[in-house]
Amino acid sequence: MVKQTIQIFARVKPPVRKHQQGIYSIDQDEKLIPSLEIIVPRDLADGFVNNKRESYKFKFQGIFDQDANQEIIFEHIAKPVAESFLAGYNGTIFAYGQTGSGKTFTITGGAERYSDRGIIPRTLSYIFEQLQKDSSKIYTTHISYLEIYNECGHDLLDPRHEASSLEDLPKVTILEDPDQNIHLKNLSLHQATTEEEALNLLFLGDTNRMIAETPMNQASTRSHCIFTVHLSSKEPGSATVRHAKLHLVDLAGSERVAKTGVGGLLLTEAKYINLSLHYLEQVIIALSEKHRSHIPYRNSMMTSVLRDSLGGNCMTTMIATLSLEKRNLDESISTCRFAQRVALIKNEAVLNEEIDPRLVIKHLQKEIQELKDELAMVTGEPRTEALTEAELLQLEKLITSFLEDQDPESRLEVGADMRKIHHCFHHLKKLLNDKKILGNNTVSSESKDQDCQEPLKEEEYRKLQDILKQRDNEINILVNMLKKEKKKVQEALYLPAKGRHEFRHSQSPPFPLGNPEGGQRMLLSSAPSQAQDFSTLGYRSSLLHKKTGMREEMSLGRQEAFEIFKRDHADSVTIDDNKQILKQRFSEAKALGESINEARSKIGHLKEEIAQRHIQQVALGISENMAVPPTPDQQEEKLRSQLEEEKRRYKTMFTRLKALKVEIEHLQLLMDKAKVKLQKEFEVWWAEEATNLQVNSPAVNSLDHKKPFLQTSDTQSELSQLLSNKSDVNARKILPSPCRSPHSQKQSSISTPLEDSIPERPVLSIPLTGDSQTDSDILAFIKARQSILQKKCKCTSFGGSFRAAGHQHLWGAHSEVEGSREFPECC
Ligand code: ADP
Ligand code: MG
């Protein structure tokens, strides 16, 4: 058992703007416990902290300043937890802090760079690397990913890829058994045999989470996400299985209700926005107070799920994420105070070992079979259930001759076969009974003979009776054994079915009674369709296909709009960057692959050369009648050192290639995710625009769409006319997000090139009719826009029209389709 308080670490996020940085200092004296001092400027202290303290000091096991990268965080915080997890202890790492302080960045990682990958991908990588190295045990790894929003659990690993809101994801509920163990009903567990499969699952969960999120529920800031790795291990041949769970938790934003300014609430009195965080605090308070018998775990789903992590059988680590900008100082102080409380909680982690009854049965069955085989070998004949006719006849003959034999030393030899022994006794009994009946009739005539034979018979009977007793005992023992064996076989047949049944009702613990195979079967029964899916990259592309499948059904105009949206979207830079990096990595991997092949064939050649040299030397030795020199000659030495060198090179390149593979895989995941996000944002924006313009349609509806033109404040309505020709139109505008506020967009000067206005996110409004004719108009319209952009027209009113896009969001163009180019007069 390992007794340990919850370890607390602090991580300070780099400020968005340097000048907003708050004042703090970190004391990292090696001999002392590191401490963080937050200095609250006087003006702020006067404001909402009414006790007017200016400086707050907090102690942590480790404090990581802004420059600490993800690798350092993993090495110092996550690696020790992962190590004890591999040794069989439960582990939890949870990030706590206000929204935007870097929880997701720390736990999952940034979405842009490979180097930004967070604790989950790095821990998965580390775990699988270690498992691969250890061949002394058999390991089974499963993954689950749970999101809790508004006290409702959702399974993020739903493989159907159809969730468009959180409610579409399978609902996970909590069940508690009489022993107060928590079971999560409906949370699917997926086996992951490689790092790649585990990463795919993480990606699936994150994508489901992103897609299910709407601006309304702000799921990412108000929900808790628990990514869990379940590990079971056993030594070959042993029936003892070890289980461990590792929870990696991204909690909801810890921000509290706004303070009321001067004389307002004390920091400690402020209330959480998120109710379950309030309950988490209550649990922490209860645990940190001595002699508290009741801990209110059951108040919320999150505290129930993390029950073991808080004051139970788990090694837990908390990362307080801090955004130490001036406006966030109060929240940061709250986070630190929370951490200080958490640090008082003592956990007791134990190795979770159990005997697997199914493995025990398997062992016994194997042993019985071995004994049977041994027996068959000794007797020289294979065993069947019943004796054959011939055997029975043979036995009866033996009994008769035994009974007839007058030699007192004679024995009835039937061999070490209990069936035959039984049969002999039965037969003897029968004979005896028959003889008794007969004997009664002939008793007088044979009385003389009887007298002289009596002592012998009596002795014989006693002997036989003793043997009978002994045999009876043996038979009883054997019958019992047989019954037990039968029962076990029945149980073995019955248990898997029972296991399946139970799983349907409660999905936790992940490996029911510690059987890795059982766990797997359970998993398959709960999610039959995705079993092999995750092991292939095909899975990912299929997901993406599903998510972006709409594109194929898009009209040309909408596709074009999507292309523009994509191009102008902030993430497109990241996607392009990653594409470039990916290309580089691919070509590096290709080159490495070629070098590896070269090295391999070189190694082959060198080995061959050495072998040839050996043969030559042996041949030389034979021809010159000399012994082969015991040590290799200089030439061979050289070849050998070349071989070693080549092997080293091969190994280095191979390791690099492996790392590259992981990096490529990760980059692909990042890009796929970014693409899905883009698609989703486009759809949301498109729908919004359609609705908005429907509302504004009266102005648009009555207009003539044939005559395109540019929008100025004067020409706006004309443009609207030009762009619409139907009464029931749904209008839409192309507005790559984010859109600047019109107030900040004054008319540009005469010299402003049109090009300059592009980053200002030009706004375009076009009618949405849903029919292909209008869509082709839109296409023409967009093409015209592009050709204008290419011309780099320096037109004040034109440039202004981009910027004046405030209310109606209209932006004109001309139609090339109609062969005429109509520009405002100034052009
Ligand atoms: P939270 O999950 O706490 O709401 P995020 O992890 O989403 O916050 O972080 C908010 C933003 O800050 C993200 O854009 C993220 O990339 C960035 N960020 C957070 N922590 C760091 C860090 N240590 N270094 C660089 N960027 C960071
Ligand atoms: Mg977050």
JSON list of N, CA, C and O in Angstrom, two decimals, residues 228-270:
[
{"chain": "A", "resi": 228, "resn": "THR", "atom": "N", "xyz": [-9.95, 7.62, -19.80]},
{"chain": "A", "resi": 228, "resn": "THR", "atom": "CA", "xyz": [-9.43, 6.60, -18.88]},
{"chain": "A", "resi": 228, "resn": "THR", "atom": "C", "xyz": [-8.75, 5.47, -19.63]},
{"chain": "A", "resi": 228, "resn": "THR", "atom": "O", "xyz": [-9.27, 4.97, -20.63]},
{"chain": "A", "resi": 229, "resn": "VAL", "atom": "N", "xyz": [-7.57, 5.12, -19.15]},
{"chain": "A", "resi": 229, "resn": "VAL", "atom": "CA", "xyz": [-6.86, 3.95, -19.69]},
{"chain": "A", "resi": 229, "resn": "VAL", "atom": "C", "xyz": [-7.02, 2.85, -18.65]},
{"chain": "A", "resi": 229, "resn": "VAL", "atom": "O", "xyz": [-6.74, 3.06, -17.46]},
{"chain": "A", "resi": 230, "resn": "HIS", "atom": "N", "xyz": [-7.50, 1.68, -19.08]},
{"chain": "A", "resi": 230, "resn": "HIS", "atom": "CA", "xyz": [-7.68, 0.55, -18.17]},
{"chain": "A", "resi": 230, "resn": "HIS", "atom": "C", "xyz": [-6.61, -0.48, -18.54]},
{"chain": "A", "resi": 230, "resn": "HIS", "atom": "O", "xyz": [-6.53, -0.88, -19.69]},
{"chain": "A", "resi": 231, "resn": "LEU", "atom": "N", "xyz": [-5.86, -0.89, -17.57]},
{"chain": "A", "resi": 231, "resn": "LEU", "atom": "CA", "xyz": [-4.79, -1.84, -17.86]},
{"chain": "A", "resi": 231, "resn": "LEU", "atom": "C", "xyz": [-4.97, -3.08, -16.99]},
{"chain": "A", "resi": 231, "resn": "LEU", "atom": "O", "xyz": [-5.19, -2.99, -15.79]},
{"chain": "A", "resi": 232, "resn": "SER", "atom": "N", "xyz": [-4.89, -4.25, -17.64]},
{"chain": "A", "resi": 232, "resn": "SER", "atom": "CA", "xyz": [-4.87, -5.47, -16.83]},
{"chain": "A", "resi": 232, "resn": "SER", "atom": "C", "xyz": [-3.63, -6.25, -17.22]},
{"chain": "A", "resi": 232, "resn": "SER", "atom": "O", "xyz": [-3.24, -6.26, -18.38]},
{"chain": "A", "resi": 233, "resn": "SER", "atom": "N", "xyz": [-3.02, -6.86, -16.23]},
{"chain": "A", "resi": 233, "resn": "SER", "atom": "CA", "xyz": [-1.79, -7.59, -16.53]},
{"chain": "A", "resi": 233, "resn": "SER", "atom": "C", "xyz": [-1.75, -8.88, -15.72]},
{"chain": "A", "resi": 233, "resn": "SER", "atom": "O", "xyz": [-2.30, -8.95, -14.62]},
{"chain": "A", "resi": 234, "resn": "LYS", "atom": "N", "xyz": [-1.11, -9.88, -16.30]},
{"chain": "A", "resi": 234, "resn": "LYS", "atom": "CA", "xyz": [-0.91, -11.13, -15.56]},
{"chain": "A", "resi": 234, "resn": "LYS", "atom": "C", "xyz": [0.31, -11.83, -16.10]},
{"chain": "A", "resi": 234, "resn": "LYS", "atom": "O", "xyz": [0.70, -11.64, -17.26]},
{"chain": "A", "resi": 235, "resn": "GLU", "atom": "N", "xyz": [0.90, -12.61, -15.22]},
{"chain": "A", "resi": 235, "resn": "GLU", "atom": "CA", "xyz": [2.05, -13.38, -15.66]},
{"chain": "A", "resi": 235, "resn": "GLU", "atom": "C", "xyz": [1.54, -14.63, -16.37]},
{"chain": "A", "resi": 235, "resn": "GLU", "atom": "O", "xyz": [0.50, -15.17, -15.99]},
{"chain": "A", "resi": 236, "resn": "PRO", "atom": "N", "xyz": [2.28, -15.08, -17.41]},
{"chain": "A", "resi": 236, "resn": "PRO", "atom": "CA", "xyz": [1.79, -16.26, -18.12]},
{"chain": "A", "resi": 236, "resn": "PRO", "atom": "C", "xyz": [1.64, -17.45, -17.16]},
{"chain": "A", "resi": 236, "resn": "PRO", "atom": "O", "xyz": [2.51, -17.69, -16.32]},
{"chain": "A", "resi": 237, "resn": "GLY", "atom": "N", "xyz": [0.53, -18.12, -17.26]},
{"chain": "A", "resi": 237, "resn": "GLY", "atom": "CA", "xyz": [0.29, -19.29, -16.41]},
{"chain": "A", "resi": 237, "resn": "GLY", "atom": "C", "xyz": [-0.29, -18.97, -15.06]},
{"chain": "A", "resi": 237, "resn": "GLY", "atom": "O", "xyz": [-0.73, -19.88, -14.34]},
{"chain": "A", "resi": 238, "resn": "SER", "atom": "N", "xyz": [-0.33, -17.71, -14.69]},
{"chain": "A", "resi": 238, "resn": "SER", "atom": "CA", "xyz": [-0.85, -17.36, -13.37]},
{"chain": "A", "resi": 238, "resn": "SER", "atom": "C", "xyz": [-2.34, -17.01, -13.46]},
{"chain": "A", "resi": 238, "resn": "SER", "atom": "O", "xyz": [-2.81, -16.53, -14.50]},
{"chain": "A", "resi": 239, "resn": "ALA", "atom": "N", "xyz": [-3.04, -17.26, -12.37]},
{"chain": "A", "resi": 239, "resn": "ALA", "atom": "CA", "xyz": [-4.48, -16.93, -12.37]},
{"chain": "A", "resi": 239, "resn": "ALA", "atom": "C", "xyz": [-4.72, -15.58, -11.71]},
{"chain": "A", "resi": 239, "resn": "ALA", "atom": "O", "xyz": [-5.85, -15.14, -11.57]},
{"chain": "A", "resi": 240, "resn": "THR", "atom": "N", "xyz": [-3.64, -14.92, -11.28]},
{"chain": "A", "resi": 240, "resn": "THR", "atom": "CA", "xyz": [-3.78, -13.62, -10.62]},
{"chain": "A", "resi": 240, "resn": "THR", "atom": "C", "xyz": [-3.69, -12.50, -11.65]},
{"chain": "A", "resi": 240, "resn": "THR", "atom": "O", "xyz": [-2.74, -12.43, -12.41]},
{"chain": "A", "resi": 241, "resn": "VAL", "atom": "N", "xyz": [-4.72, -11.65, -11.64]},
{"chain": "A", "resi": 241, "resn": "VAL", "atom": "CA", "xyz": [-4.74, -10.55, -12.60]},
{"chain": "A", "resi": 241, "resn": "VAL", "atom": "C", "xyz": [-4.66, -9.23, -11.84]},
{"chain": "A", "resi": 241, "resn": "VAL", "atom": "O", "xyz": [-5.29, -9.07, -10.80]},
{"chain": "A", "resi": 242, "resn": "ARG", "atom": "N", "xyz": [-3.85, -8.32, -12.38]},
{"chain": "A", "resi": 242, "resn": "ARG", "atom": "CA", "xyz": [-3.72, -7.01, -11.77]},
{"chain": "A", "resi": 242, "resn": "ARG", "atom": "C", "xyz": [-4.46, -5.99, -12.64]},
{"chain": "A", "resi": 242, "resn": "ARG", "atom": "O", "xyz": [-4.34, -6.02, -13.87]},
{"chain": "A", "resi": 243, "resn": "HIS", "atom": "N", "xyz": [-5.20, -5.10, -12.00]},
{"chain": "A", "resi": 243, "resn": "HIS", "atom": "CA", "xyz": [-5.92, -4.07, -12.76]},
{"chain": "A", "resi": 243, "resn": "HIS", "atom": "C", "xyz": [-5.50, -2.70, -12.30]},
{"chain": "A", "resi": 243, "resn": "HIS", "atom": "O", "xyz": [-5.25, -2.50, -11.12]},
{"chain": "A", "resi": 244, "resn": "ALA", "atom": "N", "xyz": [-5.47, -1.77, -13.22]},
{"chain": "A", "resi": 244, "resn": "ALA", "atom": "CA", "xyz": [-5.23, -0.39, -12.83]},
{"chain": "A", "resi": 244, "resn": "ALA", "atom": "C", "xyz": [-5.97, 0.53, -13.79]},
{"chain": "A", "resi": 244, "resn": "ALA", "atom": "O", "xyz": [-6.17, 0.19, -14.96]},
{"chain": "A", "resi": 245, "resn": "LYS", "atom": "N", "xyz": [-6.40, 1.67, -13.26]},
{"chain": "A", "resi": 245, "resn": "LYS", "atom": "CA", "xyz": [-7.08, 2.66, -14.09]},
{"chain": "A", "resi": 245, "resn": "LYS", "atom": "C", "xyz": [-6.32, 3.96, -14.02]},
{"chain": "A", "resi": 245, "resn": "LYS", "atom": "O", "xyz": [-5.85, 4.34, -12.96]},
{"chain": "A", "resi": 246, "resn": "LEU", "atom": "N", "xyz": [-6.20, 4.61, -15.16]},
{"chain": "A", "resi": 246, "resn": "LEU", "atom": "CA", "xyz": [-5.56, 5.92, -15.17]},
{"chain": "A", "resi": 246, "resn": "LEU", "atom": "C", "xyz": [-6.55, 6.93, -15.75]},
{"chain": "A", "resi": 246, "resn": "LEU", "atom": "O", "xyz": [-6.92, 6.86, -16.92]},
{"chain": "A", "resi": 247, "resn": "HIS", "atom": "N", "xyz": [-7.01, 7.85, -14.88]},
{"chain": "A", "resi": 247, "resn": "HIS", "atom": "CA", "xyz": [-7.94, 8.89, -15.34]},
{"chain": "A", "resi": 247, "resn": "HIS", "atom": "C", "xyz": [-7.14, 10.15, -15.69]},
{"chain": "A", "resi": 247, "resn": "HIS", "atom": "O", "xyz": [-6.36, 10.62, -14.87]},
{"chain": "A", "resi": 248, "resn": "LEU", "atom": "N", "xyz": [-7.36, 10.67, -16.89]},
{"chain": "A", "resi": 248, "resn": "LEU", "atom": "CA", "xyz": [-6.76, 11.95, -17.26]},
{"chain": "A", "resi": 248, "resn": "LEU", "atom": "C", "xyz": [-7.92, 12.92, -17.46]},
{"chain": "A", "resi": 248, "resn": "LEU", "atom": "O", "xyz": [-8.73, 12.74, -18.37]},
{"chain": "A", "resi": 249, "resn": "VAL", "atom": "N", "xyz": [-8.00, 13.89, -16.57]},
{"chain": "A", "resi": 249, "resn": "VAL", "atom": "CA", "xyz": [-9.25, 14.66, -16.46]},
{"chain": "A", "resi": 249, "resn": "VAL", "atom": "C", "xyz": [-9.07, 16.14, -16.80]},
{"chain": "A", "resi": 249, "resn": "VAL", "atom": "O", "xyz": [-8.19, 16.81, -16.27]},
{"chain": "A", "resi": 250, "resn": "ASP", "atom": "N", "xyz": [-9.93, 16.59, -17.70]},
{"chain": "A", "resi": 250, "resn": "ASP", "atom": "CA", "xyz": [-9.97, 18.00, -18.07]},
{"chain": "A", "resi": 250, "resn": "ASP", "atom": "C", "xyz": [-11.27, 18.55, -17.46]},
{"chain": "A", "resi": 250, "resn": "ASP", "atom": "O", "xyz": [-12.36, 18.29, -17.96]},
{"chain": "A", "resi": 251, "resn": "LEU", "atom": "N", "xyz": [-11.13, 19.27, -16.35]},
{"chain": "A", "resi": 251, "resn": "LEU", "atom": "CA", "xyz": [-12.35, 19.72, -15.65]},
{"chain": "A", "resi": 251, "resn": "LEU", "atom": "C", "xyz": [-12.95, 20.96, -16.32]},
{"chain": "A", "resi": 251, "resn": "LEU", "atom": "O", "xyz": [-12.31, 21.62, -17.13]},
{"chain": "A", "resi": 252, "resn": "ALA", "atom": "N", "xyz": [-14.17, 21.25, -15.92]},
{"chain": "A", "resi": 252, "resn": "ALA", "atom": "CA", "xyz": [-14.83, 22.46, -16.44]},
{"chain": "A", "resi": 252, "resn": "ALA", "atom": "C", "xyz": [-14.12, 23.70, -15.89]},
{"chain": "A", "resi": 252, "resn": "ALA", "atom": "O", "xyz": [-13.40, 23.62, -14.89]},
{"chain": "A", "resi": 253, "resn": "GLY", "atom": "N", "xyz": [-14.33, 24.82, -16.55]},
{"chain": "A", "resi": 253, "resn": "GLY", "atom": "CA", "xyz": [-13.72, 26.07, -16.09]},
{"chain": "A", "resi": 253, "resn": "GLY", "atom": "C", "xyz": [-14.16, 26.38, -14.66]},
{"chain": "A", "resi": 253, "resn": "GLY", "atom": "O", "xyz": [-15.34, 26.26, -14.34]},
{"chain": "A", "resi": 254, "resn": "SER", "atom": "N", "xyz": [-13.19, 26.78, -13.81]},
{"chain": "A", "resi": 254, "resn": "SER", "atom": "CA", "xyz": [-13.52, 26.93, -12.39]},
{"chain": "A", "resi": 254, "resn": "SER", "atom": "C", "xyz": [-13.99, 28.34, -12.04]},
{"chain": "A", "resi": 254, "resn": "SER", "atom": "O", "xyz": [-14.09, 28.69, -10.88]},
{"chain": "A", "resi": 255, "resn": "GLU", "atom": "N", "xyz": [-14.29, 29.17, -13.07]},
{"chain": "A", "resi": 255, "resn": "GLU", "atom": "CA", "xyz": [-14.65, 30.56, -12.77]},
{"chain": "A", "resi": 255, "resn": "GLU", "atom": "C", "xyz": [-15.89, 30.63, -11.89]},
{"chain": "A", "resi": 255, "resn": "GLU", "atom": "O", "xyz": [-16.77, 29.79, -11.97]},
{"chain": "A", "resi": 256, "resn": "ARG", "atom": "N", "xyz": [-15.90, 31.68, -11.08]},
{"chain": "A", "resi": 256, "resn": "ARG", "atom": "CA", "xyz": [-17.02, 31.83, -10.14]},
{"chain": "A", "resi": 256, "resn": "ARG", "atom": "C", "xyz": [-17.87, 33.03, -10.53]},
{"chain": "A", "resi": 256, "resn": "ARG", "atom": "O", "xyz": [-17.49, 33.82, -11.39]},
{"chain": "A", "resi": 257, "resn": "VAL", "atom": "N", "xyz": [-18.96, 33.14, -9.88]},
{"chain": "A", "resi": 257, "resn": "VAL", "atom": "CA", "xyz": [-19.87, 34.25, -10.16]},
{"chain": "A", "resi": 257, "resn": "VAL", "atom": "C", "xyz": [-19.12, 35.57, -9.91]},
{"chain": "A", "resi": 257, "resn": "VAL", "atom": "O", "xyz": [-18.36, 35.68, -8.95]},
{"chain": "A", "resi": 258, "resn": "ALA", "atom": "N", "xyz": [-19.33, 36.54, -10.79]},
{"chain": "A", "resi": 258, "resn": "ALA", "atom": "CA", "xyz": [-18.59, 37.80, -10.70]},
{"chain": "A", "resi": 258, "resn": "ALA", "atom": "C", "xyz": [-18.75, 38.45, -9.33]},
{"chain": "A", "resi": 258, "resn": "ALA", "atom": "O", "xyz": [-19.80, 38.38, -8.71]},
{"chain": "A", "resi": 259, "resn": "LYS", "atom": "N", "xyz": [-17.66, 39.05, -8.87]},
{"chain": "A", "resi": 259, "resn": "LYS", "atom": "CA", "xyz": [-17.73, 39.71, -7.58]},
{"chain": "A", "resi": 259, "resn": "LYS", "atom": "C", "xyz": [-18.50, 41.03, -7.72]},
{"chain": "A", "resi": 259, "resn": "LYS", "atom": "O", "xyz": [-18.62, 41.57, -8.81]},
{"chain": "A", "resi": 260, "resn": "THR", "atom": "N", "xyz": [-18.94, 41.51, -6.61]},
{"chain": "A", "resi": 260, "resn": "THR", "atom": "CA", "xyz": [-19.79, 42.70, -6.70]},
{"chain": "A", "resi": 260, "resn": "THR", "atom": "C", "xyz": [-19.03, 44.00, -6.47]},
{"chain": "A", "resi": 260, "resn": "THR", "atom": "O", "xyz": [-19.61, 45.00, -6.09]},
{"chain": "A", "resi": 261, "resn": "GLY", "atom": "N", "xyz": [-17.76, 43.97, -6.68]},
{"chain": "A", "resi": 261, "resn": "GLY", "atom": "CA", "xyz": [-17.00, 45.22, -6.60]},
{"chain": "A", "resi": 261, "resn": "GLY", "atom": "C", "xyz": [-16.69, 45.60, -5.17]},
{"chain": "A", "resi": 261, "resn": "GLY", "atom": "O", "xyz": [-16.57, 44.74, -4.30]},
{"chain": "A", "resi": 262, "resn": "VAL", "atom": "N", "xyz": [-16.58, 46.90, -4.94]},
{"chain": "A", "resi": 262, "resn": "VAL", "atom": "CA", "xyz": [-16.16, 47.40, -3.64]},
{"chain": "A", "resi": 262, "resn": "VAL", "atom": "C", "xyz": [-17.07, 46.85, -2.53]},
{"chain": "A", "resi": 262, "resn": "VAL", "atom": "O", "xyz": [-18.28, 46.88, -2.64]},
{"chain": "A", "resi": 263, "resn": "GLY", "atom": "N", "xyz": [-16.45, 46.36, -1.51]},
{"chain": "A", "resi": 263, "resn": "GLY", "atom": "CA", "xyz": [-17.23, 45.86, -0.38]},
{"chain": "A", "resi": 263, "resn": "GLY", "atom": "C", "xyz": [-18.03, 44.61, -0.72]},
{"chain": "A", "resi": 263, "resn": "GLY", "atom": "O", "xyz": [-18.92, 44.23, 0.02]},
{"chain": "A", "resi": 264, "resn": "GLY", "atom": "N", "xyz": [-17.73, 44.04, -1.81]},
{"chain": "A", "resi": 264, "resn": "GLY", "atom": "CA", "xyz": [-18.52, 42.90, -2.28]},
{"chain": "A", "resi": 264, "resn": "GLY", "atom": "C", "xyz": [-18.13, 41.61, -1.60]},
{"chain": "A", "resi": 264, "resn": "GLY", "atom": "O", "xyz": [-17.64, 41.60, -0.47]},
{"chain": "A", "resi": 265, "resn": "LEU", "atom": "N", "xyz": [-18.36, 40.53, -2.31]},
{"chain": "A", "resi": 265, "resn": "LEU", "atom": "CA", "xyz": [-18.13, 39.22, -1.71]},
{"chain": "A", "resi": 265, "resn": "LEU", "atom": "C", "xyz": [-16.65, 38.98, -1.48]},
{"chain": "A", "resi": 265, "resn": "LEU", "atom": "O", "xyz": [-15.81, 39.43, -2.24]},
{"chain": "A", "resi": 266, "resn": "LEU", "atom": "N", "xyz": [-16.40, 38.24, -0.45]},
{"chain": "A", "resi": 266, "resn": "LEU", "atom": "CA", "xyz": [-15.03, 37.79, -0.24]},
{"chain": "A", "resi": 266, "resn": "LEU", "atom": "C", "xyz": [-14.74, 36.72, -1.27]},
{"chain": "A", "resi": 266, "resn": "LEU", "atom": "O", "xyz": [-15.63, 36.05, -1.76]},
{"chain": "A", "resi": 267, "resn": "LEU", "atom": "N", "xyz": [-13.46, 36.57, -1.59]},
{"chain": "A", "resi": 267, "resn": "LEU", "atom": "CA", "xyz": [-13.11, 35.54, -2.58]},
{"chain": "A", "resi": 267, "resn": "LEU", "atom": "C", "xyz": [-13.64, 34.17, -2.20]},
{"chain": "A", "resi": 267, "resn": "LEU", "atom": "O", "xyz": [-14.15, 33.44, -3.01]},
{"chain": "A", "resi": 268, "resn": "THR", "atom": "N", "xyz": [-13.51, 33.88, -0.91]},
{"chain": "A", "resi": 268, "resn": "THR", "atom": "CA", "xyz": [-13.91, 32.54, -0.47]},
{"chain": "A", "resi": 268, "resn": "THR", "atom": "C", "xyz": [-15.41, 32.33, -0.55]},
{"chain": "A", "resi": 268, "resn": "THR", "atom": "O", "xyz": [-15.89, 31.22, -0.59]},
{"chain": "A", "resi": 269, "resn": "GLU", "atom": "N", "xyz": [-16.15, 33.38, -0.59]},
{"chain": "A", "resi": 269, "resn": "GLU", "atom": "CA", "xyz": [-17.61, 33.25, -0.60]},
{"chain": "A", "resi": 269, "resn": "GLU", "atom": "C", "xyz": [-18.19, 33.16, -2.01]},
{"chain": "A", "resi": 269, "resn": "GLU", "atom": "O", "xyz": [-19.33, 32.83, -2.19]},
{"chain": "A", "resi": 270, "resn": "ALA", "atom": "N", "xyz": [-17.36, 33.53, -2.96]},
{"chain": "A", "resi": 270, "resn": "ALA", "atom": "CA", "xyz": [-17.87, 33.53, -4.33]},
{"chain": "A", "resi": 270, "resn": "ALA", "atom": "C", "xyz": [-18.34, 32.14, -4.72]},
{"chain": "A", "resi": 270, "resn": "ALA", "atom": "O", "xyz": [-17.79, 31.14, -4.29]}
]
